[in-house]
Amino acid sequence: GAVVSQHPSRVICKSGTSVKIECRSLDFQATTMFWYRQFPKQSLMLMATSNEGSKATYEQGVEKDKFLINHASLTLSTLTVTSAHPEDSSFYICSARDRTGAFSGNTIYFGEGSWLTVV
Amino acid sequence: GQNIDQPTEMTATEGAIVQINCTYQTSGFNGLFWYQQHAGEAPTFLSYNVLDGLEEKGRFSSFLSRSKGYSYLLLKELQMKDSASYLCAVRGHTDKLIFGTGTRLQVFP
């Protein structure tokens, strides 16, 4: 079935550096992908909507210059955390909808998630 | 604003039944999801309700009342492996999901 893949699953970076996380739809095209962040013992918080071929739409309170999103193809969206700080350490997860058929509850797929630790 | 509220934590005994409630106030509504999530993993889809009523799927059932902005997830014959976080999420006018606060369920023997 359709799968969304994220890479890397875990990454450690130094404070002040940038790190890129990829989200790929493996067997369907995704004109829209979503990026979420999850802190320990908290729920998923929507960060932004990634739109293929156009600018991402950011949720209120999310810094667009810090969390750069690029959706250059119909199967790939990337999230770059720039000038990372320890407080950016979190679980980042993407999702995409397979629009091939009619909408149903299980046509929204999540990536495996990426653990970011900033030291 | 948008609010989706769930109890933070619940405990239950193996074999029992537990009901996890979710109340929501959102600017748009195109369905409500329930997901199960184990720590450090992606959410796993459990159910999707777009019309009022009860949807049953094995040991799990989900109920929706759109007029009340209310849903619940019912887990029957609880097993130890059901210990996890349960997230309700509302789908708005686009495909983005707004998640509730999440409920951590602990099942004891």
Coordinates of C-alpha atoms in Angstrom, one line a residue:
Chain A
G1 CA 0.0 0.0 0.0
A2 CA 0.9 3.7 -0.1
V3 CA 3.8 4.6 2.2
V4 CA 5.3 7.9 3.3
S5 CA 9.0 7.7 4.2
Q6 CA 11.0 10.1 6.3
H7 CA 14.7 10.4 6.6
P8 CA 16.7 10.6 8.7
S9 CA 14.9 8.8 11.6
R10 CA 17.3 10.2 14.1
V11 CA 19.7 13.1 13.8
I12 CA 22.0 14.9 16.3
C13 CA 23.3 18.3 15.3
K14 CA 25.3 21.1 17.0
S15 CA 23.7 24.3 18.1
G16 CA 23.7 26.9 15.3
T17 CA 23.8 24.4 12.5
S18 CA 21.0 23.5 10.0
V19 CA 19.5 20.1 9.5
K20 CA 17.3 18.8 6.7
I21 CA 14.5 16.2 7.0
E22 CA 13.0 14.6 4.0
C23 CA 9.5 13.3 3.5
R24 CA 8.8 11.2 0.5
S25 CA 5.6 9.6 -0.8
L26 CA 6.7 6.3 -2.2
D27 CA 4.0 5.2 -4.5
F28 CA 1.6 8.1 -4.9
Q29 CA 1.9 11.8 -5.8
A30 CA 1.3 14.3 -3.0
T31 CA 0.6 17.9 -4.0
T32 CA 0.3 18.7 -0.3
M33 CA 2.2 17.4 2.6
F34 CA 2.0 18.4 6.3
W35 CA 4.7 18.9 8.9
Y36 CA 4.1 18.3 12.5
R37 CA 6.2 18.6 15.7
Q38 CA 5.7 16.7 18.8
F39 CA 7.4 17.3 22.1
P40 CA 7.7 14.6 24.7
K41 CA 4.3 13.6 26.3
Q42 CA 2.5 16.1 24.1
S43 CA 0.3 15.8 21.0
L44 CA 1.2 16.5 17.4
M45 CA 1.3 20.2 16.6
L46 CA 0.8 21.2 13.0
M47 CA 3.6 23.4 11.8
A48 CA 3.0 24.0 8.2
T49 CA 1.4 22.9 5.0
S50 CA 3.8 22.1 2.2
N51 CA 2.5 22.9 -1.3
E52 CA 4.2 21.5 -4.4
G53 CA 5.5 24.3 -6.6
S54 CA 4.5 27.1 -4.3
K55 CA 5.2 28.5 -0.8
A56 CA 4.4 26.7 2.3
T57 CA 1.6 27.9 4.5
Y58 CA 2.7 28.2 8.1
E59 CA 0.6 27.9 11.2
Q60 CA 0.4 30.8 13.6
G61 CA 3.5 31.1 15.8
V62 CA 5.8 29.0 13.5
E63 CA 8.8 31.0 12.2
K64 CA 8.9 30.5 8.5
D65 CA 12.5 31.7 8.3
K66 CA 13.6 29.1 10.9
F67 CA 11.7 26.2 9.5
L68 CA 12.3 26.2 5.7
I69 CA 10.0 24.0 3.7
N70 CA 10.6 23.1 0.1
H71 CA 8.2 20.9 -2.0
A72 CA 10.0 20.8 -5.3
S73 CA 8.4 17.6 -6.6
L74 CA 5.2 15.7 -6.3
T75 CA 6.8 13.1 -4.1
L76 CA 9.3 15.0 -1.9
S77 CA 9.0 17.7 0.7
T78 CA 11.9 18.8 2.9
L79 CA 11.9 20.6 6.2
T80 CA 15.1 22.4 7.1
V81 CA 15.6 23.6 10.7
T82 CA 18.0 26.5 10.4
S83 CA 20.3 27.8 13.2
A84 CA 19.1 25.0 15.4
H85 CA 18.9 25.4 19.2
P86 CA 18.4 22.9 21.9
E87 CA 14.7 23.9 22.3
D88 CA 14.2 22.7 18.7
S89 CA 14.9 19.2 19.8
S90 CA 11.7 17.3 19.1
F91 CA 10.0 14.6 17.1
Y92 CA 9.2 15.9 13.6
I93 CA 6.7 14.0 11.5
C94 CA 5.1 14.5 8.1
S95 CA 1.9 13.3 6.5
A96 CA 0.5 13.2 3.0
R97 CA -2.8 12.2 1.5
D98 CA -3.2 9.8 -1.3
R99 CA -5.7 11.5 -3.6
T100 CA -5.8 8.7 -6.1
G101 CA -9.3 7.6 -5.0
A102 CA -12.1 8.9 -2.8
F103 CA -11.2 10.2 0.6
S104 CA -11.4 7.7 3.4
G105 CA -10.0 7.7 6.9
N106 CA -6.9 5.7 5.9
T107 CA -5.8 7.7 2.9
I108 CA -3.8 10.1 5.1
Y109 CA -0.4 8.6 5.7
F110 CA 2.3 9.5 8.2
G111 CA 6.0 9.2 7.9
E112 CA 7.9 7.3 10.5
G113 CA 9.0 10.5 12.1
S114 CA 12.4 12.1 12.8
W115 CA 14.0 12.6 16.1
L116 CA 16.1 15.7 16.2
T117 CA 18.5 16.4 19.1
V118 CA 20.3 19.7 19.2
V119 CA 23.4 19.7 21.4
Chain B
G1 CA -9.6 29.7 17.9
Q2 CA -9.5 25.9 17.7
N3 CA -9.7 23.7 20.7
I4 CA -9.7 20.0 20.8
D5 CA -9.7 18.6 24.3
Q6 CA -9.1 15.1 25.7
P7 CA -8.3 13.8 29.2
T8 CA -4.5 13.8 29.7
E9 CA -4.2 10.4 31.3
M10 CA -6.4 7.4 32.0
T11 CA -5.9 4.0 33.5
A12 CA -7.8 0.8 33.2
T13 CA -7.5 -2.9 33.9
E14 CA -6.8 -5.7 31.4
G15 CA -10.1 -7.0 30.0
A16 CA -12.1 -4.0 30.9
I17 CA -13.7 -1.3 28.7
V18 CA -12.5 2.3 28.5
Q19 CA -14.0 5.3 26.9
I20 CA -11.8 8.2 25.8
N21 CA -13.7 11.4 25.2
C22 CA -12.8 14.2 22.8
T23 CA -14.5 17.6 22.6
Y24 CA -13.8 20.0 19.8
Q25 CA -14.4 23.6 18.7
T26 CA -13.0 24.2 15.2
S27 CA -13.5 26.6 12.4
G28 CA -14.3 23.9 10.0
F29 CA -15.2 20.2 10.2
N30 CA -14.8 17.5 7.6
G31 CA -14.4 14.5 9.9
L32 CA -12.8 13.3 13.0
F33 CA -10.0 10.8 13.3
W34 CA -8.7 8.6 16.1
Y35 CA -5.1 7.5 16.2
Q36 CA -3.1 5.3 18.4
Q37 CA 0.5 6.3 19.0
H38 CA 3.2 4.5 20.9
A39 CA 6.1 6.6 22.2
G40 CA 8.5 7.6 19.4
E41 CA 6.4 6.1 16.6
A42 CA 4.1 7.4 14.0
P43 CA 0.4 7.5 14.7
T44 CA -1.6 4.5 13.6
F45 CA -5.0 5.1 12.1
L46 CA -7.9 3.6 14.2
S47 CA -11.1 5.3 12.9
Y48 CA -12.7 8.1 11.0
N49 CA -16.2 9.5 11.6
V50 CA -17.8 12.1 9.4
L51 CA -21.4 11.4 10.1
D52 CA -23.1 11.2 13.5
G53 CA -23.3 7.8 15.1
L54 CA -21.2 4.9 16.1
E55 CA -18.6 3.1 14.0
E56 CA -17.6 -0.3 15.2
K57 CA -14.4 -2.0 14.2
G58 CA -13.5 -5.0 16.2
R59 CA -12.5 -4.1 19.8
F60 CA -12.6 -0.4 18.9
S61 CA -15.6 1.8 18.3
S62 CA -15.8 5.5 17.7
F63 CA -18.8 7.8 18.2
L64 CA -19.5 11.3 16.8
S65 CA -22.0 14.0 17.6
R66 CA -21.4 17.0 15.4
S67 CA -24.0 19.1 17.0
K68 CA -22.3 18.6 20.4
G69 CA -18.8 18.8 19.1
Y70 CA -18.1 15.5 20.8
S71 CA -16.6 12.2 20.0
Y72 CA -15.4 9.2 22.0
L73 CA -13.3 6.1 21.4
L74 CA -14.4 3.0 23.1
L75 CA -11.9 0.2 23.7
K76 CA -13.2 -3.2 24.7
E77 CA -11.5 -6.3 26.1
L78 CA -8.4 -4.2 27.0
Q79 CA -5.0 -5.8 26.4
M80 CA -1.7 -4.7 27.8
K81 CA -0.6 -3.8 24.3
D82 CA -3.3 -1.1 24.2
S83 CA -1.2 1.0 26.6
A84 CA -0.4 3.9 24.3
S85 CA -1.5 7.5 23.6
Y86 CA -4.8 8.0 21.8
L87 CA -5.1 11.1 19.7
C88 CA -8.3 12.6 18.2
A89 CA -7.8 14.9 15.3
V90 CA -10.2 17.1 13.3
R91 CA -10.0 17.4 9.6
G92 CA -10.8 20.9 8.4
H93 CA -11.7 22.2 5.0
T94 CA -8.3 21.2 3.7
D95 CA -6.6 17.9 4.4
K96 CA -4.7 19.2 7.4
L97 CA -5.4 17.6 10.7
I98 CA -5.6 19.5 14.0
F99 CA -4.8 17.2 16.8
G100 CA -6.2 17.1 20.3
T101 CA -4.1 17.1 23.4
G102 CA -3.9 13.3 23.4
T103 CA -4.7 10.8 26.1
R104 CA -2.1 8.5 27.6
L105 CA -3.8 5.2 28.5
Q106 CA -2.1 2.8 30.9
V107 CA -3.5 -0.7 31.1
F108 CA -2.7 -2.7 34.2
P109 CA -2.9 -6.5 34.7

